[in-house]
Structure formats: C-alpha cells, structure tokens
Coordinates of C-alpha atoms and ligand atoms in Angstrom, one line a residue:
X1286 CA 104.3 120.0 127.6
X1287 CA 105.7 123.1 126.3
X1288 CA 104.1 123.3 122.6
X1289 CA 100.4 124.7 122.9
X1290 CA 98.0 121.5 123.0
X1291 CA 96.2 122.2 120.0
X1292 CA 100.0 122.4 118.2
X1293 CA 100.5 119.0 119.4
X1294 CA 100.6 115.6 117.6
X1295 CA 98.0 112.6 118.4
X1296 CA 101.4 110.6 119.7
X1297 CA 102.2 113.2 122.2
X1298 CA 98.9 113.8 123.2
X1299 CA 97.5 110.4 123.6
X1300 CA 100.4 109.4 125.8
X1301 CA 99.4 112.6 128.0
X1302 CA 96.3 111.2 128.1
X1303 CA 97.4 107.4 128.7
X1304 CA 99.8 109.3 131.4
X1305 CA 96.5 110.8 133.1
X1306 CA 98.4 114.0 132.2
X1307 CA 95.2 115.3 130.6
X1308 CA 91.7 114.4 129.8
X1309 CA 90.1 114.5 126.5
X1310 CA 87.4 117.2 127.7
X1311 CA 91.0 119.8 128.3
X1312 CA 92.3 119.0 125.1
X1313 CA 88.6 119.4 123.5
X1314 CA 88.0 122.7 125.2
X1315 CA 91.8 123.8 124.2
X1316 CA 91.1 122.6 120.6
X1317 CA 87.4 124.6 120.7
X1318 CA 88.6 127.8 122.2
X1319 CA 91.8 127.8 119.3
X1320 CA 89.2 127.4 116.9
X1321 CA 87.2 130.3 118.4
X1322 CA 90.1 132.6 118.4
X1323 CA 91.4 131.7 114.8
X1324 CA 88.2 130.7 112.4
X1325 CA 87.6 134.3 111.7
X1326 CA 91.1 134.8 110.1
X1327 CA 90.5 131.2 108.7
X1328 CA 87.6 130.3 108.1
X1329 CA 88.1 126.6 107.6
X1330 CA 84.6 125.3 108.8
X1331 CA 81.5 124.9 107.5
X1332 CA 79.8 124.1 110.6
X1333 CA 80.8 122.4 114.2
X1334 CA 78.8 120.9 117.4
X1335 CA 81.1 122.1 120.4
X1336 CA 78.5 120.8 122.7
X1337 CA 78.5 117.3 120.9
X1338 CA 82.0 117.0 120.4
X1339 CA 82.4 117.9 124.5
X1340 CA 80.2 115.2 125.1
X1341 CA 82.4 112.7 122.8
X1342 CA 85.4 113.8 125.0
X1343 CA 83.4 113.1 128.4
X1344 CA 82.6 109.5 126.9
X1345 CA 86.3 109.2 126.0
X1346 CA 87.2 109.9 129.5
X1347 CA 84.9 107.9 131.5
X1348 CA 86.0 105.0 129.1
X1349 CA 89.9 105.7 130.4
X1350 CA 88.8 105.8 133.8
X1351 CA 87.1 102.6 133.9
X1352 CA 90.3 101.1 131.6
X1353 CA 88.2 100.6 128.6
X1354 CA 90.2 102.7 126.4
X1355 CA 89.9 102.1 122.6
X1356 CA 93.9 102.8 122.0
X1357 CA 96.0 105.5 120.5
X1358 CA 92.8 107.9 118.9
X1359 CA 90.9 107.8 121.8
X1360 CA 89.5 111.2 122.5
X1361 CA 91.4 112.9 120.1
X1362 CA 89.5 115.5 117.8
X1363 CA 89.2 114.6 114.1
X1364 CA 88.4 117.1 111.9
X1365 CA 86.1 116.2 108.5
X1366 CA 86.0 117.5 104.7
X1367 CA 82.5 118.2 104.5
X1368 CA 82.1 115.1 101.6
X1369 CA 82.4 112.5 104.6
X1370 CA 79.1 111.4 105.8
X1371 CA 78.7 111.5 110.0
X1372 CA 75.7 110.7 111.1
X1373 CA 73.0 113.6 112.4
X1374 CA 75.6 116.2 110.8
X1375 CA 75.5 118.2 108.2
X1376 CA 76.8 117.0 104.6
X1377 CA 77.2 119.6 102.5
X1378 CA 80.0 119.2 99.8
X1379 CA 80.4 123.0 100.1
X1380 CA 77.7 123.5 98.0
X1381 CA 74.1 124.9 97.8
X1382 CA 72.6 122.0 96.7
X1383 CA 73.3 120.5 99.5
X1384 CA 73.1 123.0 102.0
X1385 CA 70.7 121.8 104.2
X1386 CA 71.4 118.5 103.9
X1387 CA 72.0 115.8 107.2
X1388 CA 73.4 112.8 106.9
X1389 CA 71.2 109.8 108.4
X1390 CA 74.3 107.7 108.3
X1391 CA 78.0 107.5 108.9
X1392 CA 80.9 106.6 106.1
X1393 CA 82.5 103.6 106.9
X1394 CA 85.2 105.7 108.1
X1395 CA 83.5 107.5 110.2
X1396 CA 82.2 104.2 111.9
X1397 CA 86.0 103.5 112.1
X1398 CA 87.0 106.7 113.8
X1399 CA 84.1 106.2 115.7
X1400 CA 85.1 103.0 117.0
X1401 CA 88.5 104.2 117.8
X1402 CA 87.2 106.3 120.5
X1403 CA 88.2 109.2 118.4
X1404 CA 86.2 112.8 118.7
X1405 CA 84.6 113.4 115.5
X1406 CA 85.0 117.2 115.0
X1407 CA 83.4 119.7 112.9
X1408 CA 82.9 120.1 108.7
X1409 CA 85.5 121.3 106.7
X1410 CA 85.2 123.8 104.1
X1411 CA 86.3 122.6 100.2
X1412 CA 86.0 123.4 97.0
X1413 CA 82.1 122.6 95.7
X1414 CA 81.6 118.6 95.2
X1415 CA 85.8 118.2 95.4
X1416 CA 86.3 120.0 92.1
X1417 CA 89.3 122.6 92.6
X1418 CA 93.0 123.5 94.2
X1419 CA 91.7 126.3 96.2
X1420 CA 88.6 126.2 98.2
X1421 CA 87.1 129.0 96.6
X1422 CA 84.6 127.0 94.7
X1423 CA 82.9 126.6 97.8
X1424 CA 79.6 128.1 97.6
X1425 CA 79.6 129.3 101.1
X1426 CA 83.1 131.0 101.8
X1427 CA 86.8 130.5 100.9
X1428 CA 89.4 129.5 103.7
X1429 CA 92.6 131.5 104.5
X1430 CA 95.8 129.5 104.5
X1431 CA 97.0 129.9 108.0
X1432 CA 100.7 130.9 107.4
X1433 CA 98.9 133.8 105.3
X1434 CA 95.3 134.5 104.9
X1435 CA 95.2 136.3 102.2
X1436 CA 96.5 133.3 100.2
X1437 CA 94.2 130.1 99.7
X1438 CA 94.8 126.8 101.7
X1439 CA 95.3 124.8 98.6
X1440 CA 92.3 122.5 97.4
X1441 CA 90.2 120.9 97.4
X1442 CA 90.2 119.7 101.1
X1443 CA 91.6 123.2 101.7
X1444 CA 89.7 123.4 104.7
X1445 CA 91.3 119.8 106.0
X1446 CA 94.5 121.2 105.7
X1447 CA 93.8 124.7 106.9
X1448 CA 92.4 123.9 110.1
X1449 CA 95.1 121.3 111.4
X1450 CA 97.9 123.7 110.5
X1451 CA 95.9 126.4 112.6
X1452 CA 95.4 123.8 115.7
X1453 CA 91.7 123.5 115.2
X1454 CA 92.0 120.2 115.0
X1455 CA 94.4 117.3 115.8
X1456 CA 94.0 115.3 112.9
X1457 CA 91.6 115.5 109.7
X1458 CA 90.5 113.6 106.7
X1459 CA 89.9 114.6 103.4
X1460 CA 89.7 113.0 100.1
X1461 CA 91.9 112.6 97.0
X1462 CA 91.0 112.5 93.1
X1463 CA 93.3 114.4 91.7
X1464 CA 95.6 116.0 94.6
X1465 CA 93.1 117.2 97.1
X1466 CA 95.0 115.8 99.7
X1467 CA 98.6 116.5 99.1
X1468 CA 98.5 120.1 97.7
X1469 CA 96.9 121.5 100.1
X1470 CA 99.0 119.9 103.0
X1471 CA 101.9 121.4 100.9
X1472 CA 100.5 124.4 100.8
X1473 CA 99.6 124.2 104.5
X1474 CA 103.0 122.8 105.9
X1475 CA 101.3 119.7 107.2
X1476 CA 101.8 116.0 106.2
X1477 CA 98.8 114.4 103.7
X1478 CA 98.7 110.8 102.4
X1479 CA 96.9 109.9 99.7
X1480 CA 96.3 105.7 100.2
X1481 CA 96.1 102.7 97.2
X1482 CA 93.1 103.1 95.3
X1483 CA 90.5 100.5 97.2
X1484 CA 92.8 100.5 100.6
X1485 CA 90.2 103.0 102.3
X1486 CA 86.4 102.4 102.0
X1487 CA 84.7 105.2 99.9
X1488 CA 81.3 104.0 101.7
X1489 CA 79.5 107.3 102.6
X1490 CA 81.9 109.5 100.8
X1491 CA 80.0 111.9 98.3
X1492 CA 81.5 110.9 95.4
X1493 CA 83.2 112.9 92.5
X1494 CA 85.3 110.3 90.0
X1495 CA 84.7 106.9 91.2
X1496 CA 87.5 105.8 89.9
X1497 CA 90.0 108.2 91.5
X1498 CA 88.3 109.1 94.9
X1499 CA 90.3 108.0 97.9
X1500 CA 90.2 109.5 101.9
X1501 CA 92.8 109.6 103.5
X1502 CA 94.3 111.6 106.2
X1503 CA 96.3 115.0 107.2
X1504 CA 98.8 114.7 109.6
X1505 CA 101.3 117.0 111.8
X1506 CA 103.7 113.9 111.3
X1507 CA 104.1 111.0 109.2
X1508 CA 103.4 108.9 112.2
X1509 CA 100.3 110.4 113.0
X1510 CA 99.2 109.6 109.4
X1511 CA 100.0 105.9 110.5
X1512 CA 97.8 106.0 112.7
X1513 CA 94.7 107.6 111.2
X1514 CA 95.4 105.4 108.2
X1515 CA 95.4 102.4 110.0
X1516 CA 92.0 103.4 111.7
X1517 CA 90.9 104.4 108.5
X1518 CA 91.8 101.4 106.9
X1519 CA 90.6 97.7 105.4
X1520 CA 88.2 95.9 103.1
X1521 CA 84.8 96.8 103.0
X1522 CA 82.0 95.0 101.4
X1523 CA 79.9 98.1 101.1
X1524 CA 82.7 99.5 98.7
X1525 CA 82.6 97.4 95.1
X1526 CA 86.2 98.5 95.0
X1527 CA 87.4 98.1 98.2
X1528 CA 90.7 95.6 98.3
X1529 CA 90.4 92.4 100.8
X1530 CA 93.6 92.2 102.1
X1531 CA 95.3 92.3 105.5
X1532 CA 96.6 95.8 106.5
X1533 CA 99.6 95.7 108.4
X1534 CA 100.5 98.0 111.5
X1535 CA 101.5 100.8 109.9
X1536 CA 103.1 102.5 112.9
X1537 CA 105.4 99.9 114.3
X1538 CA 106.7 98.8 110.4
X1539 CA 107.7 102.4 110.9
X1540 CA 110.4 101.9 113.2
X1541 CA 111.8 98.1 111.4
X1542 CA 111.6 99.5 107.9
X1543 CA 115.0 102.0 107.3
X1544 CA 116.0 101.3 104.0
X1545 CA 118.3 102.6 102.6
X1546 CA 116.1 103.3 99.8
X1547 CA 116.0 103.1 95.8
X1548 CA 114.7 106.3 95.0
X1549 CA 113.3 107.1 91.7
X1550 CA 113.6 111.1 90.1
X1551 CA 111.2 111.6 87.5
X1552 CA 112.5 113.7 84.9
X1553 CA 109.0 115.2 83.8
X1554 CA 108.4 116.2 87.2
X1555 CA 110.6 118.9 87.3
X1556 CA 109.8 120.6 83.9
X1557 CA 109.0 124.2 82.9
X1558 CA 106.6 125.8 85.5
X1559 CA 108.2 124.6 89.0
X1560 CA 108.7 127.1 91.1
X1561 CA 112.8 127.6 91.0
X1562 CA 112.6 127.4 95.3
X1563 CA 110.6 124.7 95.3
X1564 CA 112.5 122.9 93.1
X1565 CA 115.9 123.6 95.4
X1566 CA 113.7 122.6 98.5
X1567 CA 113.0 119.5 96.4
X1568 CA 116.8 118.8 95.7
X1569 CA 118.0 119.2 99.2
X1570 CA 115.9 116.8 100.4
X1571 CA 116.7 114.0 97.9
X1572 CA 120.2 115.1 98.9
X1573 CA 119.1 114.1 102.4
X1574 CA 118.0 110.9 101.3
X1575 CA 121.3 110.2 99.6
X1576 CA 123.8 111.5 102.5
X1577 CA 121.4 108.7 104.2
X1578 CA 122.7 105.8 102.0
X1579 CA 120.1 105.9 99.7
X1580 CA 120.4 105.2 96.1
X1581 CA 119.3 107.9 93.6
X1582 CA 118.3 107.4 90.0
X1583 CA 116.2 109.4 87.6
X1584 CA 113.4 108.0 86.1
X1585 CA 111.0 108.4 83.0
X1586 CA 107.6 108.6 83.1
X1587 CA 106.9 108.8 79.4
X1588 CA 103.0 109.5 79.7
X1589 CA 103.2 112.2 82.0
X1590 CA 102.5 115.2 79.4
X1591 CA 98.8 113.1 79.1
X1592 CA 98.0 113.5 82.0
X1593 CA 96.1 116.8 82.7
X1594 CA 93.8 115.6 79.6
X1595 CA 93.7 112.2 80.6
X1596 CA 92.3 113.1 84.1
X1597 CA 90.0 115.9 82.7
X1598 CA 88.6 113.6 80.5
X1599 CA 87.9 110.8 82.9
X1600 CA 87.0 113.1 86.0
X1601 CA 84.6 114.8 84.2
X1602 CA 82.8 111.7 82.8
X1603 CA 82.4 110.3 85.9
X1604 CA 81.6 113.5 87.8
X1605 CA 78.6 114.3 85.2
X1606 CA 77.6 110.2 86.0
X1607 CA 77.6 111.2 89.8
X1608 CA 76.4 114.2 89.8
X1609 CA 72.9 113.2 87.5
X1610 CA 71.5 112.2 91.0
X1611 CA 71.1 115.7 92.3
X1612 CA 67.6 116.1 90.7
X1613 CA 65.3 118.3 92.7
X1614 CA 63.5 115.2 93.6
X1615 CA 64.5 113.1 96.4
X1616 CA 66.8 115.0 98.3
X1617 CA 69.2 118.5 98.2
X1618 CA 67.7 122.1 96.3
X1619 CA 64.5 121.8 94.8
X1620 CA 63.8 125.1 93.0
X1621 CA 60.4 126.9 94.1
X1622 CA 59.9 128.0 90.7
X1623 CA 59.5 125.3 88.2
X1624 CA 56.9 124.6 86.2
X1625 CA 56.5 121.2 85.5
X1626 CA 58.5 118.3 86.3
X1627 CA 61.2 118.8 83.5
X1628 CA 61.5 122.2 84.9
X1629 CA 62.1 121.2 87.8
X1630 CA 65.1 119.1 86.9
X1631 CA 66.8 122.2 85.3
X1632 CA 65.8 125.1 88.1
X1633 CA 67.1 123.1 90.7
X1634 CA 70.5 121.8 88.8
X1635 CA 70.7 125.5 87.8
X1636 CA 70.4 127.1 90.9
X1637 CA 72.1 124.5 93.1
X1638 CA 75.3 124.2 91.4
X1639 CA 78.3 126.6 91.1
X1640 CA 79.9 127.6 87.9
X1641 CA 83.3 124.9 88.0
X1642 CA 80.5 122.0 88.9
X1643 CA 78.3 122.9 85.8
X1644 CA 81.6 123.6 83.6
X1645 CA 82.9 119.3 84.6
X1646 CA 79.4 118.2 84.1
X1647 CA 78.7 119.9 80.5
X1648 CA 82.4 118.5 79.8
X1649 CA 81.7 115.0 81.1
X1650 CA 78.5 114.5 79.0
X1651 CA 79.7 116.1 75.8
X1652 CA 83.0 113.1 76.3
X1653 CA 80.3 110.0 77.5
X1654 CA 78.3 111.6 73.9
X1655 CA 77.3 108.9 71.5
X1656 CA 79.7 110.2 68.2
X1657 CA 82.5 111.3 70.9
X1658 CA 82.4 108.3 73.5
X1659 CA 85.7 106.5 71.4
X1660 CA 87.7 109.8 70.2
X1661 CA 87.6 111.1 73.9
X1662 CA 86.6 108.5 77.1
X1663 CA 87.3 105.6 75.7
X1664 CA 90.8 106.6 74.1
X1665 CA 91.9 108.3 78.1
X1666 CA 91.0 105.0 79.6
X1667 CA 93.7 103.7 77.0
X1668 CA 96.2 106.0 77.8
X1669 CA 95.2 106.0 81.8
X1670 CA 96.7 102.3 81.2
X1671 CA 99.6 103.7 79.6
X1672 CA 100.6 106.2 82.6
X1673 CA 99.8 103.2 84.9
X1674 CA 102.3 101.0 83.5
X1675 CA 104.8 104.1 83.2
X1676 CA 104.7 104.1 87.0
X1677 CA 105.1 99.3 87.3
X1678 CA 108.2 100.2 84.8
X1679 CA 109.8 102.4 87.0
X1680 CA 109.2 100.3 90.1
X1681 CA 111.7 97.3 88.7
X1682 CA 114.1 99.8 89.4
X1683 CA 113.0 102.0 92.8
X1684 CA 111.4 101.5 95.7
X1685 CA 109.4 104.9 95.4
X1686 CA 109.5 108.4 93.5
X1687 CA 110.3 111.2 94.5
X1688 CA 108.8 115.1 93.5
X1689 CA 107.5 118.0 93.7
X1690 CA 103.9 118.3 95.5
X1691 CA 102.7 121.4 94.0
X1692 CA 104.6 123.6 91.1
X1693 CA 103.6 126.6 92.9
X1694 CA 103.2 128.0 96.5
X1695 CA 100.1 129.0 98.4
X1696 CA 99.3 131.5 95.8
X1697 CA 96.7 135.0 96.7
X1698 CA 93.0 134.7 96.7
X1699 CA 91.4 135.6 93.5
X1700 CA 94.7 135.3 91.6
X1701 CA 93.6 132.5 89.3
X1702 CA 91.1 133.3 87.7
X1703 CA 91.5 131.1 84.7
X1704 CA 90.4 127.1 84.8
X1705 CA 93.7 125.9 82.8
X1706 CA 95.6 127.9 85.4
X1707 CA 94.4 126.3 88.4
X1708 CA 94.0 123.0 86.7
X1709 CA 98.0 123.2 86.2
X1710 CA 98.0 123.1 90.0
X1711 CA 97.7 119.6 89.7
X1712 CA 100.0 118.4 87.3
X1713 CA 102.2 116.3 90.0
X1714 CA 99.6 114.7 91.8
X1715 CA 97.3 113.6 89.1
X1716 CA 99.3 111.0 87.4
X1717 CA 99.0 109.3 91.2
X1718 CA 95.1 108.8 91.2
X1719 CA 94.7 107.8 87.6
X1720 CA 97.5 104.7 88.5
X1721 CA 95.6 104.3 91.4
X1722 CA 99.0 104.8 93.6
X1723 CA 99.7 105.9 97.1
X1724 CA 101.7 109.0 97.8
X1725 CA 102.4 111.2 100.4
X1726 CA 103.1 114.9 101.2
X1727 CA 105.8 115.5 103.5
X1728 CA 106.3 119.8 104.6
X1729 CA 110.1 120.1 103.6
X1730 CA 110.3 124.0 104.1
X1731 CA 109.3 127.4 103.4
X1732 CA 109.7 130.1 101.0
X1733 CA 111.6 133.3 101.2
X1734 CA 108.4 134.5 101.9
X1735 CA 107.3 132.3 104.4
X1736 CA 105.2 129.9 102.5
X1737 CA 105.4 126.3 103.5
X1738 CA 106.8 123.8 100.6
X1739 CA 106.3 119.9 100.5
X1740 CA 107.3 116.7 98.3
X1741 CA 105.5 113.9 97.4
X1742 CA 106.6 110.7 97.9
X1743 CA 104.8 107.9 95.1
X1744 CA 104.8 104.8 96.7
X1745 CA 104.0 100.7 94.6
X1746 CA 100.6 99.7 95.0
X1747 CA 99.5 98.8 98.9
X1748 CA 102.7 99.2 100.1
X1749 CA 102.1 102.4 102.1
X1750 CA 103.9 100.7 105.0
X1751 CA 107.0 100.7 103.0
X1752 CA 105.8 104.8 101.9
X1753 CA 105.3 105.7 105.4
X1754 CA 108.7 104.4 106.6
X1755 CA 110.5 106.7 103.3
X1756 CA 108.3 109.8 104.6
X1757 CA 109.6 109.1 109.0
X1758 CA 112.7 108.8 107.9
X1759 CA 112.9 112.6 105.9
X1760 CA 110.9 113.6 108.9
X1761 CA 113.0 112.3 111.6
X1762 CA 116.2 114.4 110.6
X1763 CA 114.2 117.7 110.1
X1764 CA 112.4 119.8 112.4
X1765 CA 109.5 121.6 109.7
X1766 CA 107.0 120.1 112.2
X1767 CA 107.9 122.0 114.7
X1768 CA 107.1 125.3 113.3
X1769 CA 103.4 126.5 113.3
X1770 CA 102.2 129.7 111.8
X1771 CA 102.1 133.0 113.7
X1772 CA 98.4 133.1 113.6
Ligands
LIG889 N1 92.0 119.9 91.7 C1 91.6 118.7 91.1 C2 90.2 118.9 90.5 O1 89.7 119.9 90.6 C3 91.6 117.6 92.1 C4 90.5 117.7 93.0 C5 90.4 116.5 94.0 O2 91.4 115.8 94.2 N2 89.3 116.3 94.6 O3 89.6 118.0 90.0

C-alpha cells in the first residue's frame, strides 16, 4: 500500500486486513500516532482513550484469527461528534454544561458500530449542542480545517469532518439538522451523507430539533459512506420516528445502479451569494454527469427564499423544548452559587450555556409564546409543508437535485462574527432537513487557493441507494479523493 494508512479508505483497508496484510492494532497505532502528530494544528477532539481503543483493535484481531470476523468495519476506527452517546465516555455536546458528563449508555448507533466489530474512536469537537457552521461555538476550543488551519472546518460536526480529512480517523459520524454534515465535508474535501429523516435511529443522540436531527456518516468515498450507513442503519423501536422498513445493501446496489440519471438544477440554488468558483466547480460537474448520458433539467423550488426563517423558526422552538432539561438538577452544571431552588435553575442555565445556545433558546420560547405561537410556529410548520412538496414536485420529473453544498469556502476563524452571516452558511442544505430528504456531499475540487469545494446531491425520500449510486458514479471518474492536505 503506497498511500499512508491513516489516508486510506475502510474498503482498502479492511481487505488488507481480510488479506492478513495488517492487523487492526497497526492500523490503530498508525491512526493514534497521526493523531498525535496533527491534533495540535487541528484540534478536532474533545477527548480520546488510546489505551481503550488499542484494546478494541486487539479484540478485533483475535476475532479474525479465530474466523469470527464481524465483516467489512471490523477493526476499523470510527471517529464520534461528541452528541453521540458511547457508553463509559464522555458526552459533552461541546459544551460546559456538559462537561463532565459520561454517558452510562450507548446510542443505538453506537450499539450498531459496536456490533460491526468497528473501533469506536475518540469525541469530536462541534459547535455547542449542534448549533453553528463553524465549530467555534464550542465552549472548549475551535478546530482548524486541515487544508488550512487558520480557516474553520465547517460546522457543526466540524470536528467530524476535520479529523478524517487529517487521517485521525477512518470513518466518522456526525449529525445533521440543518447541514452539519454536508458543509463541513465540503469544506473539508471529504464525502458526508445526510440520510431520510427516521432512516437512522436518533436513540442516544443529544438532541437539538427533533424534527430535523439525523446521524449519518463522513466518508473518504461514497462507498465507504455505504457502508457506515448501512451499519448505521434500520428501524428502531427506541426512536418514535424511526421508519420500519427493509434497508437494502447499500454497497452492492452501488455497482447494479448506473443510470443514466434525470438530474434536476434548481434555479434558486445558484442565486446571489455563491461563490463564482464554486459555482463553476458546480457546472463542470453537472457537465460530467451529462457527457455521461445523463439528462439535465432545471428545476424550481418555489419555497426556497422561506427557508432560512422557516428553519430558524422551527429549530429554535424545538431547541428551547430540548434544551429545558438541562436544569441544574439531575445531571450536567449545577451552579455553586444559587440561592434557592429557582436560582438555581437560572445560575446554572446561565453559566452552563454559551451565547448562540441562549440566543435559539430566548428565540424558541418567544415563537412557542401564547399571542405568537400562530403568527410564527405554527404558520413555519405550514410553509415547512410547502418546501416539502416543492421538493415531491420536482421528483415527477428527476431522479435527484443537484447544487451547491456551501455558498462559500472554508472561510478564516473569527471572520463571521455576525449570526445572519453564518446562518447564510446554510442556505443549501436547510431546505433538505425541513423535507426530511437525504442528500449527500461529494468533494468536487478546490479553490485557487486551495480550499476543497463539494456538491450536494438531494436524493427522494429512502431512496439513498439510488443517491449513493448518483454520488460513485461522479466519484468514479474523478480523482479529488486522492488528494489529502499537506498537514
Ligand atoms: N448551522 C445550522 C444551525 O446552526 C445547522 C446545524 C446543524 O445541522 N446541527 O442550526
């Protein structure tokens, strides 16, 4: 093997280890000492067990030597946004409230992973409780974007996307509300799939915006994303909203589905505020898809220009729903300097959250207000239904959309200082999580200075098998995935 291990994706390096080639305590140690060389420049962790995750690897290998191996993730390190709950770890939400906080249980996809055989690694840094595009809400430190670290990773699983790009880990997962998945992986250069609302359990996820939350994985390629996914994957009865149906095998439909493709251009995705090399990174690679037999239609999407409010309506609401738990009382900060019981609610909520958490909770109560419930909540839920049935009327004519990720680049640390402006980060991924959609970020080059670009790929409801096989076949006749950043 030629490319560095920790470069490597879980297809290559699982058949090393299927080949006897390798053994999950090398790639662990490779994996650990990357991390040890890079994480000052990145910082992309909150906290890791090197000692435990060695020990996973050792178990991995003693299963592969007495031909017990659990398949394809077996031994391979997994990285996790710090909102994923793993049992005896911390779970921290990259925030003080939390920041002693262990978890006495595991998410249902961490029980997954687990019984894939695959090496649950390390907490990844985020933006505080999910809510930002650039890791530095996190109360404890902001992560460097690995192609140049004095830009942010994207957010809010900045940290997710961070550390695979930088090989400190193979695969990770991190969740989705309003783009936290796919914008950073953009801004990272690495693949990110946001799955069907209810397709992934959100069992022992710390949640933001019920309605929107998702995990899902970030990927060197789009087959390694098959793969996580379909660990990650399937009803769950501890999940209200989890969906009971069959999932398919998302990495052989890879190589039977091959279009040619209907492929849907939404107009109001490349409006004012796109990034002009973006945009032409965009074009060539609907081009691609076209020289590749594919048909090529724009689209509207009617609703779009409601979205931003829509989502900050609803996200809020929810958030401030969520978020009432944190009380002082039964678990997380409890202030040392309250009064009386009251007190105590408001010292701890005061000193445990940042300054964007408290912003979406103060804006979340004043919409769920008696007097403002039907001018603001209940009228976004209307027009959520609206931008939902935008994206069913464009899908009796295309398979899938096709746009922009992220308007912007990996932009410098400290740049945005205004809310609006980094809320505008999201303004082509959000319409995805309020139709409950899947989509997918796929790295389709760089910048003239360097800065990885991606697209997003909008697939129908549950059909990320068909979504997957749209993403492989970009990948498969371009070589972004080969490049890694000159850490
Ligand atoms: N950046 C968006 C927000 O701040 C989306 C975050 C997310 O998807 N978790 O709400």
């Amino acid at each position: 093997m030629s490319t560095e291990l920790f470069h490597q994706p879980i297809t290559a390096l699982s058949a090393a280890l299927e080949g006897k080639r390798l053994t999950a305590v090398e790639l662990m140690q490779a994996v650990i000492a990357r991390t040890k060389a890079v994480e000052p420049r990145v910082r992309a962790f909150n906290s890791s067990d090197e000692a435990d995750a060695l020990a996973q690897a050792a178990a991995s290998d003693a299963r592969r030597a007495a031909g017990t191996s659990l398949g394809v993730l077996d031994g391979i390190p997994i990285g996790f946004k710090d909102v994923i709950a793993v049992t005896g770890q911390p779970l921290t939400a990259s925030s003080k409230m939390l920041a002693n906080f262990v978890s006495p249980y595991d998410a249902t996809v961490t029980q997954k992973l687990k019984r894939a055989g695959a090496v649950i690694w390390g907490r990844l840094n985020c933006d505080e409780f999910a809510m930002g595009s650039s890791t530095e809400n996190s109360a404890f430190h902001t992560t460097g974007n690995p192609w140049d670290v004095t830009r942010v990773p994207g957010g809010s699983s900045g940290g997710s996307a961070a550390a695979l790009a930088a090989g400190e880990a193979i695969a990770t997962l991190g969740s989705d509300t309003g783009g936290s998945i796919r914008q950073p992986a953009a801004l990272c250069g690495v693949v990110g799939l946001k799955p069907t609302y209810g397709l992934v359990s959100r069992f022992g996820l710390i949640a933001y915006a019920s309605s929107l939350d998702q995990i899902g994985p970030f990927a060197r390629t789009v087959e390694d994303a098959a793969i996580v996914l379909q660990a990650i994957a399937g009803h769950d009865e501890r999940d209200s909203t989890s969906f009971n149906a069959a999932v398919p095998d998302y990495r052989s439909e890879l190589g039977k589905r091959r279009g040619p493709w209907k492929l849907g251009i939404p107009k109001e995705y490349f409006a004012e505020g796109l990034s002009p090399e973006i945009g032409a990174a965009v074009e060539k690679a609907i081009a691609y898809y076209q020289a590749q037999g594919c048909e090529v239609k724009e689209v509207s999407l009617p609703h779009t220009q409601y979205c931003l409010d829509t989502y900050y309506i609803i996200a809020t609401a929810e958030a401030s729903s969520n978020l009432a738990r944190f009380d002082g009382i039964r678990y997380g900060h409890r202030s040392a300097k309250a009064k009386d019981i009251v007190d105590l609610y408001f010292q701890s909520r005061a000193e445990g959250f940042g300054a964007e958490v408290k912003r979406r909770i103060i804006l979340g109560t004043y919409v769920l207000s008696s007097g403002y419930y039907d001018a603001y909540y209940l009228r976004a839920q209307k027009v959520r239904t609206l931008i939902r049935q935008d994206f069913l009327n464009a899908y009796q004519e295309v398979d899938a959309l096709i746009t922009p990720t992220s308007p912007i680049p990996a932009f410098k640390i400290g740049e945005k200082s205004d809310p609006l402006a980094m809320y505008l980060c999201d303004i082509y991924t959000i319409g995805v999580n309020l139709a409950g959609l899947p989509a997918i970020s796929v790295p389709c080059g760089f910048t003239s200075g360097h800065l990885p670009i991606g697209f997003q790929l909008i697939g129908q409801p549950f059909q990320e098998a068909n979504l997957l096989a749209v993403a492989h076949a970009y990948e498969q006749g371009h070589d972004w995935k080969t490049k890694y950043p000159s850490l």
